[in-house]
Coordinates of C-alpha atoms and ligand atoms in Angstrom, one line a residue:
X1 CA 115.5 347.0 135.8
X2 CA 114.3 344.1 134.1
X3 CA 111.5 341.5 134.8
X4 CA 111.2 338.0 133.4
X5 CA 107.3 337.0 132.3
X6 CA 107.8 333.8 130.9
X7 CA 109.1 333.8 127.5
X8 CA 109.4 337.8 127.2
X9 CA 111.6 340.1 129.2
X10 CA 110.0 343.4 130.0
X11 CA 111.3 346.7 131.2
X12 CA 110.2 348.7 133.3
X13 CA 109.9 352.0 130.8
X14 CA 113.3 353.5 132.1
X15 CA 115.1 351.8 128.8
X16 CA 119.2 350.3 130.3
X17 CA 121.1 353.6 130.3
X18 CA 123.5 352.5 127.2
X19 CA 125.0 355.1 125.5
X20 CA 123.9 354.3 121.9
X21 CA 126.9 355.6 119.2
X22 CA 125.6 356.4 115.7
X23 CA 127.9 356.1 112.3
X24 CA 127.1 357.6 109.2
X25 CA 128.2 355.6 106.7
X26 CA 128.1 356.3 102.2
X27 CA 125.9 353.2 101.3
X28 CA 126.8 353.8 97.7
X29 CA 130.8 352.8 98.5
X30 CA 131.7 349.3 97.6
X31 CA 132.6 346.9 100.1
X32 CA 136.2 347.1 99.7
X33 CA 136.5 350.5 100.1
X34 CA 134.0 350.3 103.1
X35 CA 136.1 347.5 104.6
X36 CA 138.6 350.4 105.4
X37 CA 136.2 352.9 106.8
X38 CA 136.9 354.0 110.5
X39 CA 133.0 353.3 111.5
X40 CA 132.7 349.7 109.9
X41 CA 136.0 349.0 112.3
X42 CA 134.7 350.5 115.3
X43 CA 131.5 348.5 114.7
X44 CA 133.0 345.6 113.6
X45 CA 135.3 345.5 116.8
X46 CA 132.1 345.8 118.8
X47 CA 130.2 343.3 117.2
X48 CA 133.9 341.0 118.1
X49 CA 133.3 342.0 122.0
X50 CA 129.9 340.5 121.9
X51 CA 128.2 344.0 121.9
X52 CA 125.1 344.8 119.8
X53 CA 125.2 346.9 116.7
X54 CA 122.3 347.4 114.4
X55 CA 123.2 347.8 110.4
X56 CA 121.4 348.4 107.4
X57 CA 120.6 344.9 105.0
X58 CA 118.7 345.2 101.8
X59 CA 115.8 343.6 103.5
X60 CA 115.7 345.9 106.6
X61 CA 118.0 346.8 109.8
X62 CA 118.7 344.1 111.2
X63 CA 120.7 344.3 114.8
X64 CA 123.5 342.0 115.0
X65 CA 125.2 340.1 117.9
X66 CA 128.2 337.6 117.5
X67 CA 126.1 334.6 117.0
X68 CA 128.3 332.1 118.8
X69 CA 128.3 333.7 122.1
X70 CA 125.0 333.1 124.5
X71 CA 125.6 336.0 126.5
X72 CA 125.6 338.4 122.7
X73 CA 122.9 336.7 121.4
X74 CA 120.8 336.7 124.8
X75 CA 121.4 340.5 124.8
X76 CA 119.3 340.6 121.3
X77 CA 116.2 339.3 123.3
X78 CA 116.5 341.8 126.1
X79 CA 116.8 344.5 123.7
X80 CA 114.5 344.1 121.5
X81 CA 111.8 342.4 123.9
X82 CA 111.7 339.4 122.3
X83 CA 110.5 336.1 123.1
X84 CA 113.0 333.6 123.9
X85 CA 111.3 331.1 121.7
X86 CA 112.1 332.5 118.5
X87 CA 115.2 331.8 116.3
X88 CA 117.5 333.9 115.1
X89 CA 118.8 334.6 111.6
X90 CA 122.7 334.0 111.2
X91 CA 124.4 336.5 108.7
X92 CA 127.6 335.5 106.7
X93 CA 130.0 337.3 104.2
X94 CA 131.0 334.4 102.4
X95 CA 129.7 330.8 101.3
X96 CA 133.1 329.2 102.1
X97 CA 132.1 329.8 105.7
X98 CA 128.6 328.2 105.4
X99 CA 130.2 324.6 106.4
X100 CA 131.0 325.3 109.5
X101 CA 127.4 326.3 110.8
X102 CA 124.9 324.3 108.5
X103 CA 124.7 321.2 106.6
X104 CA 123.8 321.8 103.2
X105 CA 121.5 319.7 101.3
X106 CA 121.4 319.8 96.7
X107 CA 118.0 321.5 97.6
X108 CA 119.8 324.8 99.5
X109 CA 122.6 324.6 97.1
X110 CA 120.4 325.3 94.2
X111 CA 118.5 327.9 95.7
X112 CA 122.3 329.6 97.1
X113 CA 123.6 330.0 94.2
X114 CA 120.8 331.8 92.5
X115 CA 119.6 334.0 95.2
X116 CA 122.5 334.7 97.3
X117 CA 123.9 337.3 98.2
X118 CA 120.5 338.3 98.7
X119 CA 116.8 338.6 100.7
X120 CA 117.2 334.3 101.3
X121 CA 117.5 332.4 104.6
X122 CA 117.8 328.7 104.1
X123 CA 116.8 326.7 107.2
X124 CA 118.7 323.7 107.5
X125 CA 120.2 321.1 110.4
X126 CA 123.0 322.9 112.4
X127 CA 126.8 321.7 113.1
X128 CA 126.3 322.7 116.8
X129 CA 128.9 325.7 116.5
X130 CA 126.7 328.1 117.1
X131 CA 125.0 329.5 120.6
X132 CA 121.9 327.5 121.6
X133 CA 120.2 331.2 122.2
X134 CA 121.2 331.7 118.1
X135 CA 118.8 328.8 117.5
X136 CA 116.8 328.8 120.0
X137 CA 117.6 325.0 120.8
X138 CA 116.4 323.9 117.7
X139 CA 118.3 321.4 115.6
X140 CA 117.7 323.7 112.6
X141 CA 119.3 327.4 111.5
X142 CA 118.3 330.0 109.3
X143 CA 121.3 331.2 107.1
X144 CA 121.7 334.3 104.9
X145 CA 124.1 336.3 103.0
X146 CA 122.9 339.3 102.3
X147 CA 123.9 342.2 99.8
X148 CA 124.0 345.0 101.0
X149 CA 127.2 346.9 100.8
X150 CA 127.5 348.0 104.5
X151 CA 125.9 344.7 105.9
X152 CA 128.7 342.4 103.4
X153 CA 131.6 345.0 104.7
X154 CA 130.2 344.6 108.5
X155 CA 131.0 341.3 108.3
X156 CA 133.5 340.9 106.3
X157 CA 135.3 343.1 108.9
X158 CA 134.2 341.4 112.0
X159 CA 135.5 337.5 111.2
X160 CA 132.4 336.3 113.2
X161 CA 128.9 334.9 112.6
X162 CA 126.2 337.7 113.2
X163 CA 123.2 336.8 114.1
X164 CA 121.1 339.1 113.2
X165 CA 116.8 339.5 113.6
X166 CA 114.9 342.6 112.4
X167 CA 116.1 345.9 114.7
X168 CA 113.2 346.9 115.9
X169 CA 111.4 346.7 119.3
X170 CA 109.1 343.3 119.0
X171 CA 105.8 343.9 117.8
X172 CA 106.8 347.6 116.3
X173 CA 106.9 347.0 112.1
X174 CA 110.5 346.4 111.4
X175 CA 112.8 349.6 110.5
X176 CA 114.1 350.3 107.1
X177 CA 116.2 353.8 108.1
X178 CA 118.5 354.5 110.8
X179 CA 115.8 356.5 112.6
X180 CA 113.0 353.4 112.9
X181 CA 115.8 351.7 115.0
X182 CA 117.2 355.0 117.1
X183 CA 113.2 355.1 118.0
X184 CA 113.1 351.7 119.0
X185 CA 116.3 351.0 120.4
X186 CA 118.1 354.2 121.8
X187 CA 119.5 353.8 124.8
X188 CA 119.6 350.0 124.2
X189 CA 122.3 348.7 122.3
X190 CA 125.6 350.1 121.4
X191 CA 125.7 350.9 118.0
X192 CA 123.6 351.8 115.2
X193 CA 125.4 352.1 111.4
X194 CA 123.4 354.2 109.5
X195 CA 123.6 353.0 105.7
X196 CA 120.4 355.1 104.4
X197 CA 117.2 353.4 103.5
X198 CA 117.2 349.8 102.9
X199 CA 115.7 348.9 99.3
X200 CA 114.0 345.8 99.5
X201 CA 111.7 347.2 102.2
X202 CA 110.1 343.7 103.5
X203 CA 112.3 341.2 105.2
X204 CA 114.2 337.6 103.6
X205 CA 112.2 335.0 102.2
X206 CA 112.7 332.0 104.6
X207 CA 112.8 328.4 103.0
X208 CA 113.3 325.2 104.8
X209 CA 115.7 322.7 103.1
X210 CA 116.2 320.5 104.7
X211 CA 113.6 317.8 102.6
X212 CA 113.4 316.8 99.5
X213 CA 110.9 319.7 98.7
X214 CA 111.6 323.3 100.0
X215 CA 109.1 324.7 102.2
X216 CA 108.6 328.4 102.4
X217 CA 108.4 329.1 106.1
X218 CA 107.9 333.2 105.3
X219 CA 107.3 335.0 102.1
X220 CA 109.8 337.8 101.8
X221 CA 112.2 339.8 99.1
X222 CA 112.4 336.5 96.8
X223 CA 109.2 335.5 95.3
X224 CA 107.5 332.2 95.2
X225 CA 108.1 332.3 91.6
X226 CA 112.0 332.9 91.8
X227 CA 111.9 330.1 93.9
X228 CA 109.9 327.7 91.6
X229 CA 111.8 328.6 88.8
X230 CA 115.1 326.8 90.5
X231 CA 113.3 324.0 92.5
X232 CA 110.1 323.3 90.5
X233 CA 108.1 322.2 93.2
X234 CA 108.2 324.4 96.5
X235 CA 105.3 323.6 99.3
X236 CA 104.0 326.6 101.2
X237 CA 103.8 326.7 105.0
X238 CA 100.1 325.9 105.9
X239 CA 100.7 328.5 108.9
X240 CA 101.2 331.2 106.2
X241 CA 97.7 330.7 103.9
X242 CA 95.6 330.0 107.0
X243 CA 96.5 333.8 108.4
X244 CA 95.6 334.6 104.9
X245 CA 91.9 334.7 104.1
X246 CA 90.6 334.1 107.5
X247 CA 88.1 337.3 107.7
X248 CA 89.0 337.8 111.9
X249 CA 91.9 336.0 113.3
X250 CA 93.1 337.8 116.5
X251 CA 96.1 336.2 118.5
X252 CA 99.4 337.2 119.6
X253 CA 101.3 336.1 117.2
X254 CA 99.4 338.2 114.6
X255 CA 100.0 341.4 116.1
X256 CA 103.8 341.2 115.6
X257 CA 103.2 343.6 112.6
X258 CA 100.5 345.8 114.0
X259 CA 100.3 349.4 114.3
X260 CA 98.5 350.8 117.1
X261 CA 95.3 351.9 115.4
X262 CA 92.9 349.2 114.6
X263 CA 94.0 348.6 110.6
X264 CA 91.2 346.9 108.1
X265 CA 92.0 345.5 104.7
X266 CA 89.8 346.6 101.8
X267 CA 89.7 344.0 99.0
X268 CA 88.2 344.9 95.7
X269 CA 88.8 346.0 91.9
X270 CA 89.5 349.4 90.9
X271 CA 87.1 352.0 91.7
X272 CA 85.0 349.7 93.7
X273 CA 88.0 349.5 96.1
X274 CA 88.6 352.8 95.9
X275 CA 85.0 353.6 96.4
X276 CA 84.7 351.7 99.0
X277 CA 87.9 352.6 101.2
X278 CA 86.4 356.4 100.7
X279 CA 83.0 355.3 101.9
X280 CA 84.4 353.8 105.0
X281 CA 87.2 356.1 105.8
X282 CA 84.3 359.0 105.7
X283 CA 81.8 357.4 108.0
X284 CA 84.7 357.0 110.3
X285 CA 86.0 360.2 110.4
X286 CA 82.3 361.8 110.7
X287 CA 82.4 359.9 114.1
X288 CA 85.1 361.9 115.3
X289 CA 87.6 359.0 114.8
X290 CA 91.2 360.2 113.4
X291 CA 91.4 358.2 110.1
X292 CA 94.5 357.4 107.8
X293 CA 94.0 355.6 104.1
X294 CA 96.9 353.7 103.1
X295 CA 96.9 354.1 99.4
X296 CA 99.2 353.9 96.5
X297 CA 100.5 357.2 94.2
X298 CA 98.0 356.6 91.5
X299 CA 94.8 356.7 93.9
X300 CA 96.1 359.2 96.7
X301 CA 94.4 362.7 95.2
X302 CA 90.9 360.7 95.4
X303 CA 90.9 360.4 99.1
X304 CA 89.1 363.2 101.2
X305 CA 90.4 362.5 105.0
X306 CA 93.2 364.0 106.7
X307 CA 96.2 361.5 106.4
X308 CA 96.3 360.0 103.3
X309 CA 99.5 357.6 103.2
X310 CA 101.4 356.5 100.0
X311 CA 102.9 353.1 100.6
X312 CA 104.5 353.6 96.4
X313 CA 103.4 353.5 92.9
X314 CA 100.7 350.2 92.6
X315 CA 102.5 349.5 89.0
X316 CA 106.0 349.1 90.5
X317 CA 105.5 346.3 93.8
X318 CA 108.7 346.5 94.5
X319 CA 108.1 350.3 95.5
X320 CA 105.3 349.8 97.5
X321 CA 107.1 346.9 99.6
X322 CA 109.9 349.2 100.2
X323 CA 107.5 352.1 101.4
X324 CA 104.9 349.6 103.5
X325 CA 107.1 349.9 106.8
X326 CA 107.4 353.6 107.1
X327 CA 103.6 353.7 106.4
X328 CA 102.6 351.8 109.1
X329 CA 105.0 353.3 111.5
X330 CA 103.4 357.2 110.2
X331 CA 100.3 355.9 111.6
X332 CA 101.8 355.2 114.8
X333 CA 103.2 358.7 115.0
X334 CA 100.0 360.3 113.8
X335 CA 98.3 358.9 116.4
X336 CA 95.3 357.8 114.2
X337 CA 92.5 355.3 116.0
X338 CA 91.5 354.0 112.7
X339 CA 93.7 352.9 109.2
X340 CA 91.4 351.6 106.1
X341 CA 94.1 350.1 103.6
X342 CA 94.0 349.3 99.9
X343 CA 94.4 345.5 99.7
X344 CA 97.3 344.2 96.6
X345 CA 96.6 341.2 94.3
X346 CA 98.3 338.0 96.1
X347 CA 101.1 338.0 93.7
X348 CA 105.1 338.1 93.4
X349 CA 106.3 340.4 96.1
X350 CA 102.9 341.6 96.9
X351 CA 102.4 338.0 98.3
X352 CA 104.5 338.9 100.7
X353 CA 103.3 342.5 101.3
X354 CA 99.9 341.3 101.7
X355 CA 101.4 338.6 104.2
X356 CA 102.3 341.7 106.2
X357 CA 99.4 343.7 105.9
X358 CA 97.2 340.6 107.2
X359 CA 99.4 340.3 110.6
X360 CA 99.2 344.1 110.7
X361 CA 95.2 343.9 110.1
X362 CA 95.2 340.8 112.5
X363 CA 92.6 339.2 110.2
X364 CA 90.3 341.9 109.8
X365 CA 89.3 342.4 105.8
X366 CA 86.6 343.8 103.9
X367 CA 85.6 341.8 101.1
Ligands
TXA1 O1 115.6 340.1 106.1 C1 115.7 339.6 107.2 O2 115.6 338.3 107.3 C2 116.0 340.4 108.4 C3 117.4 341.0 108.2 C4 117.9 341.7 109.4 O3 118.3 340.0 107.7 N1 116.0 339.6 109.6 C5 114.8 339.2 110.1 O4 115.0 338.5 111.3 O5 113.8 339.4 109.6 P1 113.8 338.2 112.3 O6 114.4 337.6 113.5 O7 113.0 339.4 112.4 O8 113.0 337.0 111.5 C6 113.5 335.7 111.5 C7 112.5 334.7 111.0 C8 111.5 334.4 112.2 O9 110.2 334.3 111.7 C9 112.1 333.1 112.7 O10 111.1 332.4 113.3 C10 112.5 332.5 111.4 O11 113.1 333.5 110.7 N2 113.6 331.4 111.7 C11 114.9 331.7 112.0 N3 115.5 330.5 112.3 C12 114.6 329.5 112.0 C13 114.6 328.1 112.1 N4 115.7 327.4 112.4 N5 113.5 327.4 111.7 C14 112.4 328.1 111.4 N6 112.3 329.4 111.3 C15 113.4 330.1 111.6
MG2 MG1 111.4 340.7 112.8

């Protein structure tokens, strides 16, 4: 059973009954051979019935719907929870195809052939060929080709649009291994390939183009920089900086990242971060709270409480993007009331991890 409350669907705990199938599939194939592979068909052919499949991108899972059918794509929302509101992403294998969904501007054109295949979604007007529920009646659509073997073969194989948002339940962080979306969505959709763990860790960088200056609309795999170095000038989204350094900002739509312990942010330098996060992570756990530190490799021996969680190595960013998912779904598992986390310099792709970590935090930092 399912109940309507305004823009979300809810459930009423007892999940729909699907049987879920699950592929294992060699990520390190190329696409033509994985083109031929029996579980990329089967998939494929599902996604061409308007069934939903999740697949690994190199951003994270996403779970894919054909995106020209409003019964697929309205499936997407049931599933995953999510409200009706929000637009989708639509994958492609090919740029030849782009025409027939979106109207390009020199802007996107630039930024395409630079960045894609790849963690880019350009935003731009629509042709009208796509479901309404893809785009959430918007005149706009985010478009991406991504590169990941499994995700290019997917599509390849399947002939049809595939619209695609992160596979996990909404609010959960989203999945970056098979498991993350068997947790979240077993029992819900039909299929899940299982293409090992996604490498870019945090989702596409989203850039309207449809001006004369490209707005980022959500930091993500492709850095600011990247982007500046092709358009020169590129505005930022105010909505993005304002969730920034605001010290408490609750609000729905700031929780979309947040685990279920109450997470703080710990800015600082060094040992007077480190110092600091120890401090507070102690006085927390002498008061019987269950504590987790979110740390990198080079600082996790220094830490004295029970769960002591390695996002990656705080020399290599892209490591600890690719780890901060996982973390923040351990905490969930481990139950902890309480998560005290090493803030990252508001640079390249830790711009975009630290975009994260504030939604998870929900505005709460230590300064
Ligand atoms: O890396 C990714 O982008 C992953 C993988 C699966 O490709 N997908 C993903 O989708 O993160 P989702 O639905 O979780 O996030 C899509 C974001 C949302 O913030 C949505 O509001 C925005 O893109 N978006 C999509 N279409 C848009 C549009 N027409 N205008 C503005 N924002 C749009
Ligand atoms: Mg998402």
């Amino acid at each position: 059973m399912w109940y309507h409350w305004g823009n979300y669907v809810r459930d009423d705990g007892k999940g729909t009954g699907m049987e879920t199938k699950r592929w294992r599939v060699d990520e390190s194939m190329d696409e033509a051979k994985l083109i031929n592979d029996p579980a990329i068909q089967e998939a494929a052919s599902l996604l061409r019935d308007r069934r939903l499949v999740a697949f690994p991108t190199e951003t994270v899972y996403g779970l894919g719907a054909n995106a020209q059918s409003e019964e697929a794509v309205a499936s997407i929302f049931t599933a995953k929870g999510r409200p009706s509101d929000n637009p989708l992403i639509v994958h492609i294998a090919d740029v030849e195809s782009l025409d027939q969904w979106m109207e390009m501007t020199p802007q996107g054109e630039a930024l395409l052939k630079c960045f894609w295949p790849g963690p880019l979604t350009l935003v731009g007007r629509h042709k009208g060929t796509l479901a309404s529920g893809t785009t959430a009646g918007l005149p706009t659509v985010g478009v991406r080709i991504p590169s990941h073997p499994v995700a290019r073969a997917l599509l390849r194989c399947s002939g049809v649009p595939v619209a695609a948002p992160s596979a996990n339940r909404s609010g959960k962080p989203s999945p970056t291994t098979a498991d993350h979306v068997w947790q979240d969505l077993m029992g819900r959709i039909d299929g899940i390939v299982d293409g090992g763990v996604t490498g870019v860790g945090v989702e596409s960088t989203v850039v309207d183009v449809t001006g004369e200056v490209p707005i980022l609309l959500r930091p993500g795999g492709i850095t600011l920089d990247q982007l500046r170095s092709i358009s020169g000038e590129v505005q930022v989204d105010p909505g993005i900086e304002q969730e920034g350094l605001v010290p408490r900002s609750p609000g729905m739509k700031y929780r979309h990242y947040a685990p279920q312990g109450e997470m703080w942010l710990v800015v600082g330098d060094g040992e007077e971060q480190r110092s600091k996060v120890a401090r507070m992570a102690m006085d927390a756990a002498q008061k019987g709270q269950r504590v987790a530190v979110l740390t990198t490799e080079e600082n996790r021996d220094t830490y004295q409480v029970d769960h002591v969680i390695s996002l990656g190595r705080r020399d290599d960013p892209a490591s600890v993007a690719r780890g901060l998912y996982a973390a923040l779904r351990t905490c969930d598992d481990l139950g902890v009331d309480v998560i005290y986390t090493e803030a990252f310099p508001v640079e390249g792709i830790y711009y975009s991890v630290m975009n994260r970590l504030l939604k998870a935090a929900e505005g709460r930092i230590v300064t």
